[in-house]
Short mmCIF file of C-alpha atoms in Angstrom, two decimals:
data_model
loop_
_atom_site.label_atom_id
_atom_site.label_comp_id
_atom_site.label_asym_id
_atom_site.label_seq_id
_atom_site.Cartn_x
_atom_site.Cartn_y
_atom_site.Cartn_z
CA MET A 1035 169.18 72.22 157.71
CA PRO A 1036 172.94 71.69 157.02
CA ASP A 1037 174.02 69.35 154.23
CA THR A 1038 176.23 67.40 156.63
CA PRO A 1039 174.55 66.24 159.86
CA ILE A 1040 175.89 67.84 163.01
CA ARG A 1041 177.38 65.44 165.54
CA GLY A 1042 176.17 66.16 169.03
CA LEU A 1043 172.92 67.33 170.53
CA PRO A 1044 170.74 70.33 169.68
CA PRO A 1045 170.92 73.35 172.00
CA GLY A 1046 168.83 73.67 175.13
CA PRO A 1047 168.81 75.21 178.61
CA PRO A 1048 171.72 74.08 180.81
CA LEU A 1049 170.37 73.93 184.38
CA ARG A 1050 169.20 70.41 185.16
CA LEU A 1051 167.51 71.02 188.51
CA LEU A 1052 165.66 74.11 187.28
CA GLN A 1053 164.39 72.21 184.23
CA THR A 1054 163.31 69.27 186.37
CA VAL A 1055 161.30 71.48 188.72
CA SER A 1056 159.81 73.46 185.82
CA TYR A 1057 158.82 70.26 184.01
CA LEU A 1058 157.20 68.78 187.10
CA ARG A 1059 155.29 72.00 187.76
CA ASP A 1060 153.93 72.41 184.21
CA PRO A 1061 155.48 70.37 181.37
CA TYR A 1062 153.27 72.00 178.74
CA ARG A 1063 154.34 75.55 179.52
CA MET A 1064 157.97 74.55 180.12
CA LEU A 1065 158.35 72.77 176.76
CA ARG A 1066 156.68 75.57 174.80
CA SER A 1067 158.92 78.11 176.52
CA VAL A 1068 162.06 76.16 175.59
CA ALA A 1069 160.83 75.74 172.00
CA ARG A 1070 160.28 79.49 171.66
CA ARG A 1071 163.84 80.17 172.81
CA TYR A 1072 165.79 77.35 171.14
CA GLY A 1073 163.67 76.40 168.15
CA SER A 1074 161.60 73.35 167.31
CA LEU A 1075 164.40 70.83 168.03
CA PHE A 1076 166.07 71.17 171.42
CA THR A 1077 167.65 69.25 174.29
CA VAL A 1078 166.07 69.03 177.73
CA ARG A 1079 168.12 68.06 180.79
CA THR A 1080 166.21 66.50 183.67
CA ALA A 1081 167.13 63.08 185.09
CA ARG A 1082 168.43 62.33 181.59
CA LEU A 1083 169.22 64.16 178.39
CA CYS A 1084 166.38 64.09 175.89
CA VAL A 1085 166.18 65.56 172.39
CA VAL A 1086 162.68 66.99 171.95
CA THR A 1087 160.71 68.25 168.96
CA GLY A 1088 157.23 69.46 168.09
CA ARG A 1089 157.98 70.09 164.42
CA PRO A 1090 155.42 68.10 162.37
CA GLU A 1091 157.83 66.59 159.84
CA LEU A 1092 160.18 65.45 162.62
CA VAL A 1093 157.27 64.05 164.63
CA ARG A 1094 156.30 62.04 161.54
CA GLN A 1095 159.86 60.71 161.26
CA ILE A 1096 159.85 59.63 164.91
CA ILE A 1097 156.50 57.83 164.87
CA ASN A 1098 157.07 56.21 161.45
CA ALA A 1099 160.62 54.96 162.07
CA PRO A 1100 161.25 51.21 161.60
CA VAL A 1101 160.49 49.11 164.64
CA ASP A 1102 164.15 48.18 165.14
CA GLN A 1103 165.12 51.86 165.38
CA TYR A 1104 164.15 51.93 169.06
CA GLY A 1105 164.88 49.97 172.18
CA VAL A 1106 163.13 49.82 175.55
CA ASN A 1107 163.41 52.63 178.06
CA PHE A 1108 164.46 51.07 181.37
CA GLU A 1109 164.07 54.13 183.58
CA PRO A 1110 163.31 53.05 187.16
CA GLY A 1111 160.59 55.68 187.76
CA PRO A 1112 158.04 54.45 185.19
CA ALA A 1113 158.82 50.82 186.04
CA ARG A 1114 158.10 51.48 189.70
CA VAL A 1115 154.66 52.85 188.80
CA LEU A 1116 153.61 50.72 185.81
CA GLY A 1117 155.53 47.49 186.44
CA THR A 1118 158.01 45.64 184.27
CA SER A 1119 155.83 43.33 182.17
CA GLY A 1120 153.28 45.59 180.46
CA THR A 1121 153.45 47.00 176.95
CA THR A 1122 155.24 50.11 178.25
CA ARG A 1123 158.31 47.89 178.80
CA LEU A 1124 158.26 46.05 175.47
CA ALA A 1125 159.60 46.81 172.00
CA GLY A 1126 159.55 45.30 168.54
CA ARG A 1127 157.87 41.95 167.96
CA GLU A 1128 156.90 41.42 171.62
CA LEU A 1129 155.22 44.83 171.77
CA ARG A 1130 153.22 44.19 168.60
CA ARG A 1131 152.20 40.74 169.86
CA ASP A 1132 150.83 42.08 173.16
CA ARG A 1133 149.11 45.05 171.54
CA ARG A 1134 147.32 42.73 169.10
CA LEU A 1135 145.89 40.90 172.09
CA LEU A 1136 144.99 43.99 174.18
CA VAL A 1137 143.88 46.79 171.86
CA PRO A 1138 140.76 45.14 170.34
CA HIS A 1139 139.13 45.09 173.78
CA PHE A 1140 139.37 48.90 174.06
CA GLN A 1141 137.84 49.92 170.73
CA GLY A 1142 135.12 49.33 168.13
CA ASP A 1143 132.32 46.88 168.87
CA ALA A 1144 133.90 45.92 172.19
CA LEU A 1145 132.83 49.31 173.59
CA SER A 1146 129.16 49.03 172.60
CA PRO A 1147 128.00 47.13 175.74
CA LEU A 1148 129.64 49.76 177.97
CA GLY A 1149 127.69 52.86 176.89
CA GLY A 1150 124.71 52.46 179.22
CA MET A 1151 126.93 51.71 182.19
CA ILE A 1152 129.03 54.84 181.53
CA ARG A 1153 125.91 57.02 181.37
CA ASP A 1154 124.55 55.51 184.60
CA CYS A 1155 127.82 56.24 186.43
CA ALA A 1156 127.69 59.88 185.31
CA LEU A 1157 124.07 60.36 186.35
CA ASP A 1158 124.57 58.60 189.70
CA ALA A 1159 127.39 61.00 190.58
CA PHE A 1160 125.36 64.14 189.77
CA ARG A 1161 122.01 62.96 191.16
CA PRO A 1162 122.54 64.24 194.75
CA LEU A 1163 122.95 67.86 193.55
CA ALA A 1164 120.10 70.29 194.29
CA PRO A 1165 119.30 73.30 192.06
CA GLY A 1166 121.44 76.27 193.10
CA GLU A 1167 124.13 74.06 194.62
CA SER A 1168 127.74 74.72 193.64
CA PHE A 1169 130.30 71.96 193.23
CA VAL A 1170 133.83 71.23 192.02
CA VAL A 1171 133.86 69.27 188.78
CA ARG A 1172 137.09 67.47 189.66
CA ASP A 1173 135.53 65.89 192.76
CA ILE A 1174 132.53 64.53 190.89
CA ALA A 1175 134.65 63.61 187.86
CA LEU A 1176 136.85 61.46 190.10
CA THR A 1177 133.81 59.52 191.26
CA ILE A 1178 132.53 59.08 187.70
CA ALA A 1179 135.89 58.10 186.23
CA LEU A 1180 136.74 55.57 188.91
CA ASP A 1181 133.32 53.94 188.92
CA VAL A 1182 133.27 53.77 185.11
CA ILE A 1183 136.66 52.14 184.86
CA LEU A 1184 136.14 49.78 187.80
CA ARG A 1185 132.81 48.55 186.46
CA THR A 1186 133.67 48.40 182.76
CA MET A 1187 137.22 47.15 183.10
CA PHE A 1188 137.03 44.88 186.13
CA GLY A 1189 133.33 44.22 186.43
CA ALA A 1190 133.37 45.41 190.06
CA ASP A 1191 129.76 44.63 190.86
CA THR A 1192 129.34 45.00 194.62
CA PRO A 1193 129.58 48.11 196.83
CA GLN A 1194 132.39 46.54 198.87
CA ARG A 1195 134.54 45.70 195.83
CA LEU A 1196 134.02 49.19 194.44
CA GLN A 1197 135.02 50.73 197.76
CA ASP A 1198 138.10 48.52 198.12
CA PHE A 1199 139.29 49.47 194.64
CA ARG A 1200 138.52 53.17 195.19
CA GLU A 1201 140.67 53.24 198.33
CA ALA A 1202 143.51 51.32 196.67
CA VAL A 1203 143.52 53.49 193.55
CA ARG A 1204 143.40 56.66 195.64
CA ALA A 1205 146.43 55.56 197.68
CA PHE A 1206 148.27 54.49 194.52
CA SER A 1207 147.56 57.80 192.73
CA GLU A 1208 148.42 59.92 195.74
CA GLY A 1209 151.64 57.96 196.12
CA PHE A 1210 153.08 58.51 192.67
CA GLY A 1211 151.53 61.97 192.38
CA ALA A 1212 153.24 63.27 195.52
CA PRO A 1213 155.76 66.05 194.72
CA SER A 1214 158.49 64.25 196.68
CA PHE A 1215 157.93 61.03 194.69
CA LEU A 1216 157.92 62.87 191.35
CA LEU A 1217 161.08 64.82 192.16
CA LEU A 1218 163.02 61.75 193.34
CA ALA A 1219 161.91 59.77 190.28
CA ALA A 1220 162.80 62.65 187.94
CA LEU A 1221 166.28 62.80 189.47
CA GLY A 1222 166.78 59.09 188.81
CA CYS A 1223 166.56 57.85 192.41
CA ASP A 1224 165.50 54.23 192.84
CA ASP A 1225 165.65 53.08 196.45
CA ASP A 1226 162.79 51.97 198.70
CA ARG A 1227 164.59 53.47 201.67
CA TRP A 1228 163.17 56.82 200.54
CA PRO A 1229 159.83 57.22 202.42
CA PRO A 1230 157.82 58.29 199.32
CA PHE A 1231 158.92 55.14 197.48
CA ARG A 1232 158.25 52.95 200.50
CA ARG A 1233 154.71 54.30 200.90
CA PHE A 1234 154.05 53.85 197.21
CA ALA A 1235 155.30 50.24 197.26
CA ILE A 1236 152.72 49.43 199.96
CA ALA A 1237 149.96 51.03 197.88
CA ARG A 1238 150.98 49.13 194.76
CA ARG A 1239 151.00 45.77 196.58
CA ARG A 1240 147.42 46.39 197.77
CA LEU A 1241 146.27 47.22 194.24
CA GLU A 1242 148.03 44.12 192.88
CA GLN A 1243 146.22 41.99 195.49
CA LEU A 1244 142.80 43.31 194.43
CA LEU A 1245 143.63 42.78 190.77
CA GLN A 1246 144.71 39.20 191.42
CA GLU A 1247 141.43 38.53 193.23
CA ALA A 1248 139.48 40.03 190.30
CA MET A 1249 141.41 37.82 187.88
CA GLU A 1250 140.58 34.72 189.91
CA ARG A 1251 136.89 35.63 189.96
CA ALA A 1252 136.95 36.13 186.19
CA ARG A 1253 138.57 32.72 185.66
CA ASN A 1254 136.00 31.03 187.86
CA ALA A 1255 133.04 32.62 186.04
CA ASP A 1256 131.01 30.54 183.60
CA ALA A 1257 131.83 32.88 180.68
CA PRO A 1258 133.56 36.23 180.07
CA ARG A 1259 131.28 39.20 180.77
CA ASP A 1260 130.78 41.62 177.87
CA CYS A 1261 130.89 44.53 180.32
CA ALA A 1262 134.25 43.54 181.86
CA ILE A 1263 137.35 44.13 179.75
CA LEU A 1264 139.48 42.11 182.19
CA ASP A 1265 137.41 38.99 181.50
CA ARG A 1266 137.99 39.32 177.77
CA VAL A 1267 141.73 39.88 178.14
CA ILE A 1268 142.03 36.76 180.32
CA ALA A 1269 140.10 34.72 177.74
CA ALA A 1270 142.14 36.08 174.80
CA ARG A 1271 144.95 34.03 173.28
CA TYR A 1272 148.07 34.76 171.28
CA ASP A 1273 148.42 33.26 167.81
CA ASP A 1274 150.09 30.19 169.33
CA GLY A 1275 147.15 29.60 171.69
CA ALA A 1276 148.92 30.77 174.85
CA PRO A 1277 147.31 33.25 177.27
CA MET A 1278 148.94 36.43 178.51
CA SER A 1279 150.74 35.89 181.82
CA ASP A 1280 149.15 37.04 185.07
CA VAL A 1281 151.98 39.51 185.68
CA ALA A 1282 151.60 41.05 182.21
CA ILE A 1283 147.80 41.29 182.60
CA ARG A 1284 148.24 42.89 186.01
CA ASP A 1285 150.77 45.48 184.80
CA ASN A 1286 148.71 46.34 181.72
CA MET A 1287 145.54 46.68 183.76
CA ILE A 1288 147.27 48.92 186.31
CA THR A 1289 148.48 51.12 183.45
CA ALA A 1290 144.97 51.27 181.96
CA LEU A 1291 143.37 51.88 185.35
CA ILE A 1292 145.63 54.72 186.43
CA ALA A 1293 146.07 56.39 183.05
CA GLY A 1294 142.41 55.85 182.19
CA HIS A 1295 140.82 57.38 185.26
CA GLU A 1296 143.21 60.36 185.38
CA THR A 1297 142.62 61.00 181.69
CA SER A 1298 138.87 61.02 182.16
CA VAL A 1299 138.97 63.34 185.17
CA VAL A 1300 141.23 65.92 183.55
CA SER A 1301 139.49 65.84 180.17
CA LEU A 1302 136.02 66.23 181.70
CA CYS A 1303 137.21 69.16 183.83
CA TRP A 1304 138.74 70.98 180.87
CA GLY A 1305 135.83 70.13 178.57
CA LEU A 1306 133.17 71.53 180.92
CA TYR A 1307 135.35 74.54 181.69
CA TRP A 1308 135.86 75.51 178.05
CA LEU A 1309 132.23 74.92 177.06
CA HIS A 1310 130.95 77.16 179.85
CA ARG A 1311 133.62 79.77 179.23
CA GLU A 1312 132.59 79.84 175.55
CA PRO A 1313 128.75 79.93 175.71
CA ARG A 1314 128.38 80.08 171.93
CA ARG A 1315 130.12 76.71 171.57
CA LEU A 1316 127.99 75.31 174.39
CA GLU A 1317 124.83 76.43 172.57
CA LEU A 1318 126.00 74.77 169.36
CA LEU A 1319 126.57 71.52 171.23
CA ILE A 1320 123.21 71.70 173.03
CA ASP A 1321 121.49 72.28 169.67
CA GLU A 1322 123.20 69.18 168.27
CA LEU A 1323 122.24 67.04 171.27
CA ALA A 1324 118.63 68.25 171.50
CA PRO A 1325 117.11 66.11 168.70
CA LEU A 1326 118.41 62.96 170.40
CA GLY A 1327 117.26 63.98 173.87
CA PRO A 1328 118.47 62.62 177.22
CA ASP A 1329 117.32 59.01 176.75
CA ALA A 1330 118.91 58.16 173.40
CA ASP A 1331 121.10 55.14 172.85
CA PRO A 1332 124.51 56.31 174.16
CA LEU A 1333 126.13 55.11 170.93
CA ASP A 1334 124.13 57.74 169.00
CA TYR A 1335 125.87 60.51 170.94
CA THR A 1336 129.30 59.20 169.98
CA ARG A 1337 128.52 59.77 166.27
CA LEU A 1338 127.71 63.49 166.58
CA PRO A 1339 130.21 65.66 164.64
CA PHE A 1340 130.30 68.76 166.86
CA LEU A 1341 130.57 66.70 170.05
CA ASP A 1342 133.46 64.88 168.39
CA ALA A 1343 135.07 68.24 167.56
CA VAL A 1344 134.59 69.49 171.15
CA VAL A 1345 136.35 66.42 172.54
CA LYS A 1346 139.18 66.70 170.02
CA GLU A 1347 139.73 70.38 170.74
CA THR A 1348 139.75 69.74 174.50
CA LEU A 1349 142.41 67.08 173.99
CA ARG A 1350 144.40 69.33 171.67
CA LEU A 1351 144.69 72.03 174.32
CA TRP A 1352 145.43 69.54 177.10
CA PRO A 1353 146.62 66.29 175.50
CA VAL A 1354 146.63 63.10 177.51
CA VAL A 1355 150.18 62.20 176.45
CA THR A 1356 152.63 65.11 176.64
CA ASP A 1357 155.55 63.31 175.01
CA ILE A 1358 156.21 60.27 172.86
CA ASN A 1359 159.48 59.07 174.36
CA ARG A 1360 161.86 56.72 172.56
CA VAL A 1361 165.41 55.51 173.13
CA LEU A 1362 167.50 54.94 170.01
CA ALA A 1363 168.76 51.41 169.44
CA GLN A 1364 170.51 52.66 166.29
CA PRO A 1365 171.84 56.08 165.25
CA MET A 1366 169.30 58.46 163.71
CA GLU A 1367 169.59 61.65 161.71
CA LEU A 1368 166.95 64.04 163.03
CA GLY A 1369 166.57 67.66 161.99
CA GLY A 1370 170.16 67.96 160.81
CA TYR A 1371 171.70 66.23 163.85
CA GLU A 1372 173.34 62.80 163.87
CA LEU A 1373 172.10 61.28 167.13
CA PRO A 1374 173.97 58.23 168.47
CA ALA A 1375 172.42 55.00 169.71
CA GLY A 1376 171.29 55.34 173.31
CA THR A 1377 169.97 58.88 172.83
CA ASN A 1378 166.56 59.61 174.33
CA ILE A 1379 164.25 61.44 171.92
CA ALA A 1380 160.70 62.73 172.29
CA ALA A 1381 157.96 64.13 170.08
CA THR A 1382 155.85 66.47 172.17
CA SER A 1383 152.21 67.34 171.64
CA ALA A 1384 152.68 70.24 174.06
CA VAL A 1385 154.53 72.05 171.26
CA LEU A 1386 153.00 70.35 168.21
CA HIS A 1387 149.41 71.20 169.17
CA TYR A 1388 150.28 74.90 169.36
CA GLU A 1389 152.07 75.15 166.00
CA PRO A 1390 150.53 78.31 164.44
CA ASP A 1391 150.72 76.93 160.89
CA LEU A 1392 148.59 73.96 161.96
CA TYR A 1393 146.42 75.63 164.57
CA PRO A 1394 145.84 79.37 164.05
CA ASP A 1395 144.86 81.12 167.28
CA ALA A 1396 146.15 78.02 169.05
CA GLU A 1397 145.51 79.29 172.59
CA SER A 1398 141.77 79.58 171.88
CA PHE A 1399 139.08 76.92 172.19
CA ARG A 1400 137.84 76.49 168.60
CA PRO A 1401 136.23 73.07 168.03
CA GLU A 1402 135.30 74.17 164.50
CA ARG A 1403 138.88 73.63 163.38
CA PHE A 1404 138.22 69.87 163.49
CA LEU A 1405 135.19 70.28 161.23
CA GLU A 1406 137.17 72.36 158.75
CA ARG A 1407 139.95 69.85 158.11
CA ARG A 1408 141.36 66.47 159.08
CA PHE A 1409 144.69 66.33 160.85
CA ALA A 1410 147.27 63.64 160.19
CA THR A 1411 148.61 61.46 163.01
CA HIS A 1412 151.85 63.47 163.08
CA GLU A 1413 149.86 66.71 163.41
CA TYR A 1414 147.47 65.69 166.18
CA MET A 1415 148.46 63.11 168.78
CA PRO A 1416 146.71 63.59 172.15
CA PHE A 1417 147.27 59.90 172.95
CA GLY A 1418 150.74 59.56 171.49
CA GLY A 1419 151.46 57.87 168.19
CA GLY A 1420 153.19 55.03 166.43
CA GLU A 1421 153.40 51.55 167.86
CA ARG A 1422 153.14 52.86 171.43
CA MET A 1423 149.96 54.87 170.98
CA CYS A 1424 147.77 54.61 174.08
CA PRO A 1425 145.77 51.34 173.77
CA GLY A 1426 142.80 52.95 175.50
CA SER A 1427 142.49 56.05 173.30
CA HIS A 1428 139.16 54.99 171.74
CA TYR A 1429 137.81 54.01 175.16
CA ALA A 1430 138.75 57.43 176.61
CA VAL A 1431 137.06 59.38 173.79
CA PHE A 1432 133.99 57.12 173.93
CA GLU A 1433 133.62 57.70 177.67
CA LEU A 1434 134.10 61.47 177.48
CA LYS A 1435 131.47 61.86 174.74
CA ILE A 1436 128.87 59.87 176.65
CA VAL A 1437 129.50 61.63 179.98
CA LEU A 1438 129.31 65.10 178.40
CA ALA A 1439 126.12 64.17 176.54
CA ALA A 1440 124.53 62.63 179.64
CA LEU A 1441 125.13 65.77 181.70
CA LEU A 1442 124.40 68.46 179.12
CA THR A 1443 121.13 66.91 177.88
CA ARG A 1444 119.75 66.87 181.43
CA ALA A 1445 121.24 69.79 183.34
CA ARG A 1446 122.13 73.47 183.15
CA PHE A 1447 125.28 74.82 184.79
CA THR A 1448 126.93 78.20 185.40
CA LEU A 1449 130.71 78.65 185.54
CA LEU A 1450 131.80 80.25 188.83
CA ASP A 1451 135.50 80.65 187.99
CA ASP A 1452 136.51 84.09 186.71
CA GLY A 1453 139.45 84.86 184.45
CA GLU A 1454 141.97 82.56 182.84
CA MET A 1455 142.21 79.08 184.34
CA LYS A 1456 145.69 78.08 185.49
CA PRO A 1457 146.76 74.41 185.42
CA ARG A 1458 147.90 72.38 188.41
CA ARG A 1459 149.47 68.94 188.46
CA MET A 1460 147.30 66.00 189.49
CA GLY A 1461 149.38 62.83 189.49
CA GLY A 1462 150.84 62.58 186.03
CA MET A 1463 148.54 65.16 184.40
CA MET A 1464 147.66 68.85 184.53
CA THR A 1465 144.18 69.66 185.84
CA PRO A 1466 142.47 73.07 186.14
CA ALA A 1467 143.79 74.69 189.32
CA THR A 1468 140.38 75.21 190.94
CA GLY A 1469 139.03 71.88 189.76
CA VAL A 1470 136.42 73.97 187.84
CA ARG A 1471 133.65 75.36 190.00
CA LEU A 1472 130.14 75.14 188.56
CA ARG A 1473 126.66 75.83 189.91
CA TYR A 1474 123.86 73.40 189.09
CA ASP A 1475 120.98 75.54 187.81
CA GLY A 1476 118.42 72.76 187.47
CA PRO A 1477 117.19 70.40 184.77
CA ARG A 1478 117.37 71.40 181.13
#
């Protein structure tokens, strides 16, 4: 690193359109490819310039910077999807205030009443399978993830409400996951005259309507339901006694709903794929689960060390959050460069999680690495880090552990996919290209 900071941006590939298409196709592979060529601090050019790093000490600097170092990113694409009043659009004191109200409902004791419901959703989705029948994990995982989040987050308790939400979420996800929508958003377009944006706006309005109806039902209930996170958020109060606004609740719940169900689908697909591709690891996990059996308290599964390591390794290889994006409100020296205010910067887990000094044999599925040592927050960040870390990270891990345990204590499967699994984009995340094909071999 030079003694005097360099004014300007680090090097990076020059072709904006090519980078945009490559990023949309596979951001993980694209970012690692650029890092190999230009080093661990580089500039990416898509709809905007962004200085990116996966170097651990620079990641630590980014996530530990003072709160006034950053402003709010007002890109139209994310606002179109997630709204303008959720925590994704806040910074500083307002962000901390809203997170203090939201986060407790997605972690710790607040999750305990949800375990049985999560297990029931998993078993209901797999129950129709007959021994010898093949299936695509992604299809069943979508059913599980949506039903889990609709029941535990919104308390959707009738078949009609579940179906209405399923249809609305499907239209919403297909809208912002369409290649034409992603490309226009990545290029900075923001005009409802574009058909992809117009279709998405219709889908979002329908989802907002269902959320508003759910909020009204929660307010009219005698008391908040322990199994409905929405009820608890509505009942929560800021330090001054005021409630969160309806618009803020709606935008935060949409963020949790969309990010949460996609996260669960993708993580379950990759988890089952890697376990069945690596039979020795699957046997170790089965041996750990066996003493508890299939009917244990779901909370007991969440405390198992090897299951915890399996989930962590799955999320290392395919992290939920690819980048921690920030916009500088003040100049920052980063990796020998003096970056001016207004610069977009990002710490990327797509590069960090493959650092050979941290993760030897990084391309391999080795859950044991998480039993051998603890990783700091700037070394392992599948849900982001700092003040914008995903509020639902504990919820996502809790759900994945219970679903894996529910399935693997009751059923035997065979992997039908041969060779290396390629990724394919699903909405905002990368899912296994085939969806992971398994055969149900009967009860365990």
